[in-house]
Amino acid sequence: MTITLKTKVTELQGVGSKYQEKLAKLGVETVEDLLLYLPRKWEDFSKITSIAEVRPPGAYCVEGSIWSIGNKRSARKRMTITEAIIADKTGTLKAVWFNQPFLIKNMKQGDEVLLAGRVENNFGTAQMMSPAYEKKSDKQKHLGKIIPVYKETEGLSSKWLRNEMSKLVKVIYSLKEYLPAEVLKRQGLIGYSAMIRQLHFPDNSFQLERARDRLNFDEMFLLQVAILNQRKALDQNRAIAIRFNEDLSKSFVKSLGFKLTNAQKKSAWEIIRDLERPVPMNRLLEGDVGSGKTVVAAMAALMVASDGFQTAFIAPTEILATQHYEGLKKMLEPFEVDVELLTGKTKKSERKHILKRLKEGEVQVLVGTHAVLKEEVEFWNLAFVIVDEQHRFGVSQRSALKKRSGSDGTMPHFLSMSATPIPRTLTLGVYGDLDISIIDEMPPGRKKVGTFVIPPEKKEDSYEFMRREVKKGRQIFVICPLIDDSEMMELKSVTAEYERLSRMIFPDLKIAMLHGKMRPEEKEKTMNGFAGGKTNILISTSLVEVGVDVPNATIMIIEGADRFGLAQLHQFRGRVGRGKFQSYCFLFTDSRSETVEKRLDAITKTSNGFEIAEKDLEIRGPGEVLGERQHGLPDINTKNLMNVELIKRTKTEAKKFLEKNNLDDFPLLDEKIKKYDGVASLE
Ligand code: ADP
Ligand code: MG
């Protein structure tokens, strides 16, 4: 049988139904799929060390004959230990394996073998731990060279995969090159099929490096081409150009009663610049809670109003919409800007009145939840949409905006604000051409929230501390552990915590709870009760939005802190420290694991959301950090997403290529790019 790229893996010898199933789970159906199942890493066993030169501890590959091999039972640990002695001209070495009794069938006394693995010092005796093994032959597949290591999911061993791959060498050359020749030449890259060959069967470390260079280049190049291409399409839309009113902006800043931070000034300027262009702004304004994003957005809305156009300001919840409405009104009314609030609670008659005045252009800034973007809400000339905490919205955001295009076909400018910082490195790579303004500086005089990791034996002390704060008149948030996304489980955990605290620990204090099963009115009542100082402690699940300002709250307790991502912990912490009092965040954890400790330690040491985001990315990877729904990133190596050099290189090349060429003329490349669709749109 001739094997081609299209041959089904089931037709390959050695791939029975058992393996077929396992491969199918990985999306591998054809020979081509299998060849594109690439190694995760490589181990260099090309150097064979003579036994006399083995110096434990360290990883080695040795070659020799088996002197003895046998199984024994370890009674205490209830397992089988296989022990072998291997000898070469220079000496002997002991090798051990655990729970693999069948090994004595594969390796017999007198066999010439290669063994590779870690050598440890076991009470003075060098001992090779569970080494990989291969009998010596002319065609070494596994040892005595650089060998690929595959991700061993679904019970497919690297050894098995290497064996199957070795049957496919010849067909690799029919893989078609998809990168344009000019790109290959400029970048000095090896061809596609040569890359695949070297990744599975490296000739030497130099060739392997070249293959990996091409692999990494491709990954980021495709992403950059996709981003630039989408951006090109977006830039073809038109928007209303808003005139900058310098005098008005100056009076606005004067009216605030504080000086803008440099970061605020810079962001405001970037936004104003965007508004002046007849192309829709698509900008993200990032900054920690309390960094002063709203002020910046308000100034932009003022510019739009002064030029005679309307702004929609959208908040994730009604509570937050109301709070934004009050803040914006205070800031903008001195300049005779008419700000209105529209929520589900707005009375019918009032709603009618607002809608009428909105349609006639009298309302200049409309604040509300995303319902404000619904079609029945008619604007006179909507030119600007501001969305707070955009990540709470679904995917349809931008298409909804497009529908809000005016009768002249212009699309509103779009500014989203977020307190969830995207790590800078990701910003560069993934959102390369989405515009981002960053407020990475807090207004002066803000106190740091003292953050501490609390092990179980210190819990008592924290309760004492909480009691003292309450005596001083302060209030406390308690966040319950994240269990899963089930509301039932969540309800159970919050109820249990409520019972425990109100009966056992603080029977004398007023405690309230908040969870996803409550009706919106109940939630709001509880929240307002807390904000108004009626309760001392508010216990809440992590899924509930508690974005309301409670300056009197000074302690944030997070139960089961180890189960949350760092960025999320940072968000919770941002709910305290908003007033004039010194505030604290206690991270409760039962975990004694060192990695957990390290992770939580990171958050006690910094209050900079961007640093935390960067750490989070390192630990959890881009998929988790960006949120599945938002980014739609295909499987990209985290290292590449954070490799600034590589990003610059691929971005420059992508620009060069797209300037002169049209993707339609490169169907194979276009096909590859399809999987990145929607990546850069930040929906
Ligand atoms: P964010 O939206 O980023 O959470 P806000 O715009 O709501 O932050 O600002 C938080 C608080 O800080 C508000 O009370 C605001 O008036 C105040 N504030 C904003 N900028 C400054 C500044 N430069 N100096 C002092 N206070 C500021
Ligand atoms: Mg805010």
XYZ file of C-alpha atoms and ligand atoms in Angstrom:
711
model
C 0.000 0.000 0.000
C 1.281 3.448 -0.807
C 0.814 5.840 2.025
C -0.256 9.376 1.149
C -1.147 12.376 3.309
C -4.803 11.530 2.907
C -4.443 7.908 4.014
C -6.558 7.190 7.064
C -4.543 6.251 10.121
C -6.722 3.167 10.463
C -5.121 1.807 7.333
C -1.679 1.973 8.868
C -0.244 -1.227 10.209
C -0.205 -1.249 13.962
C -3.055 1.204 14.396
C -5.859 -0.939 15.678
C -9.247 0.222 16.851
C -7.868 0.977 20.298
C -5.307 3.422 18.925
C -7.694 4.756 16.348
C -9.999 5.889 19.118
C -7.198 7.521 21.038
C -5.983 9.330 17.947
C -9.487 10.455 17.048
C -9.745 12.142 20.428
C -6.739 14.222 19.449
C -8.349 15.070 16.130
C -5.972 12.805 14.218
C -7.662 10.961 11.360
C -5.299 11.065 8.435
C -1.584 10.635 7.976
C -1.319 14.377 7.509
C -3.014 14.985 10.873
C -0.610 12.570 12.487
C 2.411 14.308 10.998
C 1.109 17.602 12.315
C 0.876 16.164 15.797
C 4.138 17.741 16.850
C 6.471 16.919 19.712
C 6.189 18.931 22.885
C 9.885 18.863 23.586
C 13.090 17.119 22.634
C 15.619 15.244 24.674
C 19.174 15.128 23.587
C 20.400 11.582 23.993
C 22.806 11.897 21.129
C 25.773 11.848 23.417
C 26.576 8.449 24.882
C 28.521 8.631 28.107
C 30.819 5.863 29.249
C 29.675 4.524 32.607
C 32.862 5.557 34.397
C 32.061 9.171 33.518
C 28.526 9.196 34.875
C 28.356 11.685 37.754
C 25.066 11.651 39.635
C 22.838 13.484 39.905
C 22.258 14.185 36.195
C 20.657 12.862 33.000
C 22.695 10.459 30.882
C 22.519 8.027 28.020
C 24.682 4.919 28.382
C 25.294 1.948 26.154
C 26.267 -1.574 27.197
C 25.137 -5.127 27.757
C 22.797 -6.380 30.416
C 24.593 -8.361 33.077
C 21.572 -9.215 35.074
C 17.903 -8.288 35.248
C 15.135 -9.378 37.592
C 11.984 -8.426 39.464
C 11.495 -8.196 43.175
C 8.556 -7.246 45.349
C 8.817 -4.398 47.736
C 6.587 -5.547 50.586
C 6.407 -2.212 52.286
C 5.417 -0.155 49.287
C 3.528 -2.959 47.588
C 5.106 -2.701 44.217
C 7.323 -4.535 41.820
C 10.814 -3.257 41.344
C 12.803 -4.272 38.301
C 16.555 -4.061 38.777
C 19.173 -4.400 36.081
C 22.929 -4.070 35.938
C 24.338 -2.742 32.687
C 28.025 -2.865 31.861
C 30.288 -1.243 29.315
C 34.087 -1.349 29.019
C 34.509 1.185 31.785
C 32.197 -0.052 34.522
C 28.727 -1.069 35.651
C 25.584 0.870 36.508
C 22.397 -0.110 38.258
C 19.014 0.751 36.715
C 15.627 0.478 38.432
C 12.037 0.611 37.237
C 8.860 0.535 39.286
C 5.720 -1.476 38.553
C 6.779 -2.550 35.083
C 7.334 -6.302 35.667
C 6.939 -6.998 31.949
C 10.316 -5.354 31.316
C 12.123 -8.628 31.966
C 10.413 -9.984 28.883
C 11.742 -7.144 26.721
C 15.293 -7.082 28.017
C 17.266 -10.229 28.669
C 20.664 -10.953 30.097
C 23.300 -10.365 27.422
C 21.210 -7.928 25.363
C 23.008 -4.892 23.998
C 20.964 -1.871 24.982
C 20.898 1.879 25.348
C 19.476 3.345 28.550
C 18.692 6.988 29.084
C 17.396 8.783 32.124
C 18.238 10.499 35.371
C 20.971 9.051 37.516
C 20.547 9.630 41.248
C 22.778 8.963 44.156
C 21.061 6.310 46.254
C 22.939 5.918 49.552
C 26.252 6.195 47.790
C 25.340 4.039 44.801
C 24.640 5.560 41.398
C 21.261 4.418 40.162
C 19.466 5.187 36.913
C 15.802 5.894 37.627
C 13.148 4.431 35.300
C 15.283 4.987 32.208
C 14.021 4.807 28.662
C 15.513 1.780 26.925
C 16.113 0.540 23.444
C 17.907 -2.439 22.036
C 20.908 -1.563 19.956
C 20.352 -1.732 16.204
C 21.402 -0.025 12.997
C 18.374 2.230 13.049
C 18.103 3.773 16.452
C 14.619 5.252 16.856
C 14.554 6.228 20.467
C 17.985 6.646 21.941
C 21.483 7.573 20.876
C 20.158 10.685 19.164
C 17.916 13.684 19.800
C 14.488 12.266 20.382
C 11.098 13.953 20.259
C 8.818 13.756 23.265
C 5.115 13.997 22.523
C 2.326 15.074 24.768
C 1.300 11.751 26.213
C -2.430 12.268 26.480
C -5.008 9.621 25.764
C -2.507 6.925 26.647
C -0.355 7.380 23.563
C 3.271 6.976 24.539
C 6.081 8.841 22.858
C 7.633 5.514 22.110
C 4.551 4.390 20.202
C 4.265 7.689 18.357
C 7.926 7.687 17.364
C 7.481 4.221 15.972
C 4.439 5.199 13.892
C 6.060 8.403 12.674
C 9.093 6.494 11.476
C 6.867 4.737 8.925
C 5.830 8.067 7.457
C 9.162 9.680 6.630
C 8.727 9.383 2.878
C 5.326 11.007 2.749
C 6.472 14.123 4.613
C 7.847 15.579 1.392
C 4.391 15.866 -0.105
C 3.397 18.462 2.493
C 2.874 21.708 0.580
C 4.687 24.906 1.427
C 2.222 27.656 2.354
C 4.523 30.544 3.204
C 5.222 32.937 0.320
C 8.684 32.536 -1.174
C 9.606 36.147 -0.434
C 8.896 35.645 3.269
C 10.964 32.469 3.419
C 13.816 34.245 1.741
C 13.757 37.414 3.822
C 13.510 35.443 7.036
C 15.980 32.715 6.102
C 13.541 29.951 7.030
C 13.689 26.271 6.151
C 10.908 24.783 4.053
C 7.718 23.439 5.559
C 8.271 19.737 4.897
C 11.885 19.992 6.026
C 10.644 21.547 9.256
C 8.168 18.742 9.907
C 10.828 16.169 9.184
C 13.336 17.749 11.540
C 10.785 18.115 14.321
C 9.980 14.403 14.268
C 13.444 13.154 13.310
C 16.079 15.721 14.202
C 19.379 15.153 12.420
C 21.267 17.224 14.954
C 20.716 20.111 17.309
C 21.466 22.731 14.644
C 18.806 21.397 12.275
C 16.354 21.030 15.106
C 16.903 24.650 16.082
C 16.192 25.791 12.543
C 13.003 23.747 12.486
C 11.849 25.184 15.785
C 12.649 28.677 14.615
C 10.384 28.171 11.632
C 7.668 26.645 13.819
C 7.652 29.607 16.196
C 7.856 32.075 13.346
C 4.859 30.524 11.626
C 2.735 30.532 14.743
C 3.135 34.239 15.367
C 3.325 35.260 11.715
C -0.065 33.709 10.978
C -1.496 35.492 13.978
C -0.076 38.833 12.897
C -1.277 38.464 9.324
C -4.743 37.634 10.648
C -4.769 40.667 12.926
C -3.569 43.103 10.284
C -6.005 41.742 7.778
C -8.960 42.159 10.110
C -7.783 45.591 11.034
C -7.700 46.568 7.374
C -11.379 45.668 7.067
C -12.286 47.535 10.239
C -10.542 50.683 9.110
C -12.789 50.852 6.104
C -15.718 51.900 8.294
C -16.463 55.594 8.746
C -17.200 57.517 11.929
C -18.060 61.081 12.851
C -14.963 63.181 13.418
C -15.317 64.985 16.753
C -13.744 68.409 17.177
C -11.482 68.879 20.160
C -12.569 71.806 22.327
C -9.389 72.733 24.143
C -10.799 75.488 26.354
C -13.633 73.278 27.487
C -11.270 70.429 28.304
C -9.226 72.795 30.445
C -12.246 74.043 32.380
C -13.343 70.457 32.895
C -10.009 69.491 34.449
C -10.120 72.606 36.628
C -13.596 71.713 37.865
C -12.495 68.303 39.156
C -10.787 69.515 42.284
C -7.775 67.275 41.710
C -4.962 67.067 39.221
C -5.057 64.346 36.586
C -2.237 61.839 36.841
C 0.182 61.721 33.921
C -1.256 58.385 32.869
C -4.763 59.875 32.814
C -3.581 62.848 30.741
C -1.880 60.599 28.246
C -4.913 58.320 27.913
C -7.305 61.242 27.561
C -5.143 62.669 24.833
C -5.018 59.362 22.943
C -8.790 59.098 23.075
C -9.348 62.675 21.949
C -6.962 62.104 19.058
C -8.964 59.031 18.000
C -12.242 60.901 18.197
C -10.903 63.515 15.801
C -10.461 60.929 13.053
C -13.297 59.941 10.693
C -12.530 56.274 11.408
C -14.247 54.478 14.307
C -12.083 54.361 17.403
C -11.634 50.861 18.782
C -9.780 51.448 21.990
C -9.423 49.725 25.316
C -8.758 51.815 28.409
C -7.115 49.696 31.070
C -6.402 50.583 34.663
C -6.858 49.200 38.140
C -10.018 49.919 40.058
C -9.809 53.486 41.300
C -7.146 54.568 38.819
C -9.545 57.136 37.403
C -10.816 55.686 34.133
C -14.289 57.144 34.457
C -12.966 60.677 34.671
C -11.103 60.192 31.413
C -14.153 58.742 29.694
C -16.286 61.609 30.985
C -13.948 64.141 29.433
C -14.213 62.388 26.077
C -18.014 62.343 26.350
C -17.892 66.061 27.076
C -16.001 66.669 23.832
C -18.607 64.687 21.913
C -21.473 66.586 23.551
C -19.875 69.956 22.913
C -19.640 69.078 19.228
C -23.351 68.282 19.205
C -23.325 64.490 19.270
C -24.561 61.789 21.638
C -22.786 59.239 23.851
C -24.024 55.949 25.290
C -22.356 54.845 28.520
C -22.876 51.179 29.305
C -22.271 49.440 32.628
C -22.443 45.705 33.358
C -25.136 45.918 36.064
C -27.929 48.245 37.046
C -26.266 49.082 40.328
C -23.127 50.162 38.553
C -25.086 52.037 35.905
C -26.772 54.018 38.644
C -23.463 54.782 40.295
C -21.911 55.864 37.006
C -24.936 57.985 36.249
C -24.579 59.866 39.496
C -20.841 60.371 38.992
C -21.175 61.520 35.392
C -24.020 63.839 36.214
C -21.947 65.534 38.862
C -19.009 65.963 36.519
C -20.889 66.972 33.380
C -23.892 68.980 34.485
C -21.827 72.083 35.293
C -21.137 72.142 31.547
C -24.799 71.882 30.703
C -24.594 68.344 29.414
C -27.862 66.482 29.816
C -27.112 63.065 31.359
C -29.915 60.496 31.738
C -30.217 57.004 33.191
C -32.218 54.233 31.580
C -32.511 50.854 33.323
C -35.086 48.112 33.758
C -36.331 49.999 36.786
C -36.989 53.294 35.054
C -40.707 53.997 35.345
C -42.731 53.632 32.191
C -43.735 57.259 31.880
C -40.231 58.448 32.579
C -38.788 55.969 30.148
C -41.078 57.271 27.437
C -40.023 60.786 28.187
C -36.303 59.967 28.102
C -36.634 58.021 24.849
C -38.451 60.931 23.253
C -35.831 63.431 24.297
C -33.080 61.038 23.235
C -34.554 60.755 19.769
C -34.792 64.507 19.504
C -31.180 64.932 20.526
C -31.794 66.639 23.852
C -30.213 63.883 25.934
C -26.487 63.986 25.304
C -25.222 61.176 27.484
C -27.372 58.104 28.107
C -26.221 55.773 30.892
C -27.560 52.239 31.272
C -26.941 48.534 30.864
C -26.441 46.894 27.482
C -30.196 47.176 26.925
C -29.389 50.745 25.873
C -27.992 49.375 22.624
C -31.250 47.628 21.723
C -32.900 48.796 18.558
C -35.953 50.327 20.165
C -33.709 52.856 21.863
C -33.406 55.475 19.144
C -30.715 58.109 19.234
C -30.624 61.371 17.351
C -26.949 61.063 16.397
C -25.045 58.510 18.441
C -21.312 59.036 17.856
C -19.630 57.424 20.847
C -20.172 54.264 22.890
C -18.355 53.708 26.180
C -18.530 50.297 27.810
C -17.354 49.688 31.356
C -15.994 46.228 32.214
C -16.518 44.953 28.730
C -15.577 41.380 29.579
C -18.958 40.891 31.198
C -20.643 41.209 27.845
C -21.176 38.555 25.247
C -19.605 38.230 21.844
C -22.146 40.146 19.854
C -20.950 43.538 21.043
C -19.402 44.857 17.892
C -22.124 43.655 15.591
C -24.622 45.369 17.889
C -22.591 48.537 17.483
C -22.557 48.165 13.763
C -26.327 48.021 13.827
C -26.273 51.337 15.630
C -24.703 52.991 12.619
C -26.307 56.302 11.794
C -28.379 57.025 8.692
C -25.221 58.425 7.112
C -23.581 54.997 7.528
C -21.132 56.066 10.184
C -20.338 53.727 13.045
C -19.965 55.029 16.607
C -16.519 55.366 18.140
C -15.970 52.648 20.689
C -14.146 52.827 23.997
C -14.135 49.941 26.433
C -12.821 50.237 29.961
C -11.469 47.377 31.984
C -9.878 46.859 35.359
C -8.691 43.430 34.276
C -5.297 44.198 32.885
C -4.158 42.248 29.887
C -0.468 41.579 30.361
C 1.594 43.962 28.287
C 3.273 41.160 26.441
C -0.069 39.794 25.317
C -1.235 43.229 24.362
C 1.663 43.523 22.010
C 1.229 40.159 20.383
C -2.453 39.499 20.327
C -4.011 42.888 20.312
C -1.127 44.352 18.386
C -3.294 46.611 16.322
C -6.137 47.174 18.675
C -5.482 50.463 20.390
C -4.897 50.387 24.088
C -4.491 53.137 26.639
C -3.109 52.211 29.997
C -3.518 53.982 33.324
C -0.751 52.391 35.324
C -0.541 55.014 38.007
C -2.823 55.591 40.988
C -3.930 59.051 42.083
C -1.583 60.257 44.812
C -2.281 59.494 48.459
C -3.904 56.091 48.004
C -2.964 53.639 50.733
C -1.786 50.145 49.825
C -4.087 47.357 50.913
C -2.115 45.227 53.394
C -2.315 41.698 52.021
C -1.594 38.541 54.001
C -1.790 34.814 53.400
C -3.506 33.202 56.402
C -2.979 29.501 57.170
C -5.686 27.665 59.169
C -3.944 28.066 62.543
C -3.933 31.862 62.163
C -7.610 32.148 61.301
C -8.561 32.802 64.934
C -6.293 35.839 65.044
C -7.877 37.237 61.905
C -11.307 36.902 63.447
C -10.072 38.907 66.418
C -8.737 41.522 64.068
C -12.043 41.661 62.187
C -13.927 42.152 65.422
C -11.726 45.116 66.348
C -12.274 46.746 62.950
C -16.032 46.340 63.279
C -15.847 47.924 66.742
C -14.180 50.900 65.083
C -17.182 51.100 62.774
C -15.618 49.487 59.711
C -17.143 46.819 57.441
C -15.989 43.512 55.978
C -16.404 41.533 52.756
C -16.086 37.738 52.789
C -15.740 35.919 49.472
C -16.609 32.233 49.472
C -14.471 29.679 47.695
C -15.000 28.977 44.068
C -16.467 25.496 43.828
C -17.476 25.137 40.243
C -19.809 27.079 38.063
C -22.835 25.421 39.578
C -25.171 27.834 41.304
C -26.447 25.125 43.621
C -22.987 24.373 44.974
C -22.286 28.039 45.245
C -25.460 28.591 47.234
C -24.518 25.746 49.550
C -21.078 27.127 50.231
C -22.248 30.655 50.898
C -25.021 29.425 53.188
C -22.622 27.242 55.144
C -20.227 30.133 55.592
C -23.090 32.366 56.658
C -24.235 29.850 59.260
C -20.738 29.335 60.555
C -19.894 33.010 60.916
C -23.225 34.150 62.279
C -23.600 31.309 64.813
C -20.144 30.342 65.868
C -17.862 33.289 65.307
C -19.763 36.548 65.266
C -23.215 35.865 66.780
C -23.300 39.475 67.939
C -22.700 41.056 64.513
C -25.013 41.803 61.647
C -24.182 39.570 58.711
C -25.773 39.403 55.264
C -25.243 37.153 52.272
C -25.319 37.592 48.541
C -25.490 34.857 45.886
C -26.530 34.181 42.336
C -29.832 32.530 43.275
C -31.235 35.747 44.682
C -33.646 37.893 42.720
C -32.125 41.154 41.442
C -34.218 43.233 43.854
C -33.088 41.114 46.797
C -29.484 41.469 45.719
C -29.783 45.179 45.382
C -31.461 45.494 48.762
C -28.704 43.499 50.442
C -26.022 45.447 48.620
C -27.548 48.778 49.467
C -27.969 47.696 53.085
C -24.260 47.004 53.242
C -23.317 50.198 51.411
C -25.514 52.117 53.826
C -23.766 50.606 56.850
C -26.702 48.495 58.046
C -24.671 45.262 58.068
C -21.159 44.668 59.397
C -20.183 41.743 57.236
C -21.234 40.825 53.711
C -20.646 37.235 52.615
C -20.746 36.804 48.893
C -19.963 34.281 46.204
C -17.301 35.094 43.701
C -19.777 35.074 40.861
C -21.773 37.969 42.187
C -20.842 41.393 40.950
C -20.115 43.610 43.920
C -18.662 46.548 42.104
C -20.318 49.138 44.274
C -18.184 51.590 46.152
C -18.208 51.003 49.914
C -15.476 53.317 51.234
C -16.167 52.176 54.780
C -15.243 48.541 54.030
C -11.681 47.878 55.157
C -11.271 44.105 55.171
C -11.570 41.672 52.312
C -11.525 38.019 53.322
C -11.095 35.450 50.579
C -11.837 31.878 51.607
C -10.062 29.183 49.585
C -7.872 31.822 48.005
C -5.722 29.183 46.298
C -8.596 28.326 43.966
C -8.662 31.725 42.326
C -6.476 33.178 39.627
C -4.175 35.995 40.691
C -5.938 38.568 38.572
C -9.220 37.647 40.178
C -7.781 37.950 43.680
C -6.489 41.360 42.727
C -9.986 42.362 41.597
C -11.488 41.289 44.912
C -8.844 43.206 46.778
C -9.768 46.310 44.787
C -13.092 46.437 46.586
C -11.454 47.639 49.771
C -9.105 50.543 50.255
C -11.440 52.939 48.519
C -11.917 55.228 51.473
C -9.629 57.074 53.844
C -9.002 54.091 56.141
C -6.097 51.660 56.016
C -7.457 48.445 54.498
C -6.533 44.749 54.518
C -6.957 41.673 52.400
C -6.673 38.229 54.031
C -6.144 35.242 51.780
C -7.382 32.170 53.638
C -5.968 28.878 52.441
C -5.672 25.309 53.683
C -3.136 24.440 51.067
C 0.427 23.827 52.099
C 1.727 23.315 48.596
C 4.796 25.287 47.702
C 3.495 26.426 44.317
C 0.349 27.771 45.929
C 2.446 29.591 48.463
C 4.564 31.126 45.729
C 1.536 32.192 43.760
C -0.213 33.817 46.689
C 3.020 35.412 47.786
C 3.203 37.217 44.464
C -0.013 39.034 45.237
C 1.006 40.081 48.729
C 4.112 41.713 47.283
C 2.643 43.953 44.622
C -0.423 46.078 44.100
C 0.303 46.652 40.440
C -2.376 44.936 38.387
C -0.140 44.656 35.351
C 2.609 42.834 37.186
C 0.007 40.493 38.609
C -1.480 39.884 35.193
C 1.952 39.035 33.867
C 2.478 36.492 36.652
C -0.977 35.091 36.064
C -0.145 34.597 32.423
C 3.041 32.759 33.284
C 1.197 30.455 35.632
C -2.109 29.876 33.893
C -1.476 30.553 30.215
C -3.192 32.938 27.824
C -6.392 30.949 27.394
C -7.263 31.224 31.058
C -6.077 34.772 31.471
C -7.908 36.259 28.540
C -11.015 34.220 29.088
C -12.104 31.638 26.570
C -14.930 33.657 25.109
C -12.965 36.783 24.493
C -9.872 35.766 22.708
C -10.633 32.754 20.567
C -6.923 32.072 20.377
C -6.043 28.808 18.790
C -3.500 26.680 20.544
C -0.527 29.009 20.703
C 2.618 28.431 22.654
C 2.604 30.818 25.629
C 6.307 31.380 25.233
C 5.729 32.759 21.762
C 2.955 35.052 22.906
C 5.387 36.551 25.370
C 8.424 36.676 23.127
C 8.800 40.349 22.281
C 11.560 39.795 19.716
C 9.530 37.223 17.847
C 6.432 39.409 17.911
C 8.316 42.359 16.462
C 9.895 40.196 13.809
C 6.635 38.614 12.690
C 4.686 41.832 12.848
C 7.179 43.662 10.644
C 7.199 40.801 8.176
C 3.397 40.591 8.135
C 3.178 44.312 7.398
C 5.732 44.075 4.626
C 3.932 41.166 3.076
C 0.438 42.641 3.248
C 1.517 45.995 1.875
C 2.393 44.463 -1.458
C 0.174 41.412 -1.603
C -3.384 40.300 -1.346
C -4.178 37.209 0.709
C -6.507 35.953 -2.017
C -3.478 35.210 -4.140
C -2.122 32.864 -1.464
C -4.867 30.302 -0.906
C -2.778 27.934 1.208
C -1.768 30.736 3.549
C -5.311 32.071 3.618
C -6.545 28.641 4.644
C -4.097 28.521 7.562
C -5.170 31.960 8.709
C -8.820 31.018 8.921
C -8.366 29.511 12.354
C -7.388 32.914 13.708
C -10.627 34.559 12.599
C -11.971 37.021 15.126
C -8.858 37.053 17.263
C -8.116 40.732 17.285
C -11.614 42.075 17.512
C -11.731 41.967 21.317
C -15.346 40.982 21.328
P -12.037 53.739 37.922
O -13.180 53.945 36.994
O -10.754 53.584 37.209
O -12.264 52.669 38.917
P -12.798 56.321 38.896
O -12.709 57.145 37.679
O -14.139 55.879 39.344
O -11.847 55.063 38.774
O -12.050 57.079 40.066
C -12.042 56.599 41.370
C -12.074 57.775 42.324
O -10.860 58.491 42.240
C -13.166 58.763 42.016
O -13.718 59.191 43.225
C -12.450 59.895 41.307
O -13.081 61.125 41.509
C -11.090 59.849 41.944
N -10.002 60.301 41.070
C -9.867 60.042 39.764
N -8.739 60.594 39.279
C -8.122 61.204 40.310
C -6.905 61.949 40.450
N -6.098 62.169 39.422
N -6.603 62.433 41.672
C -7.401 62.202 42.720
N -8.559 61.523 42.667
C -8.925 61.011 41.473
Mg -14.802 52.022 37.423
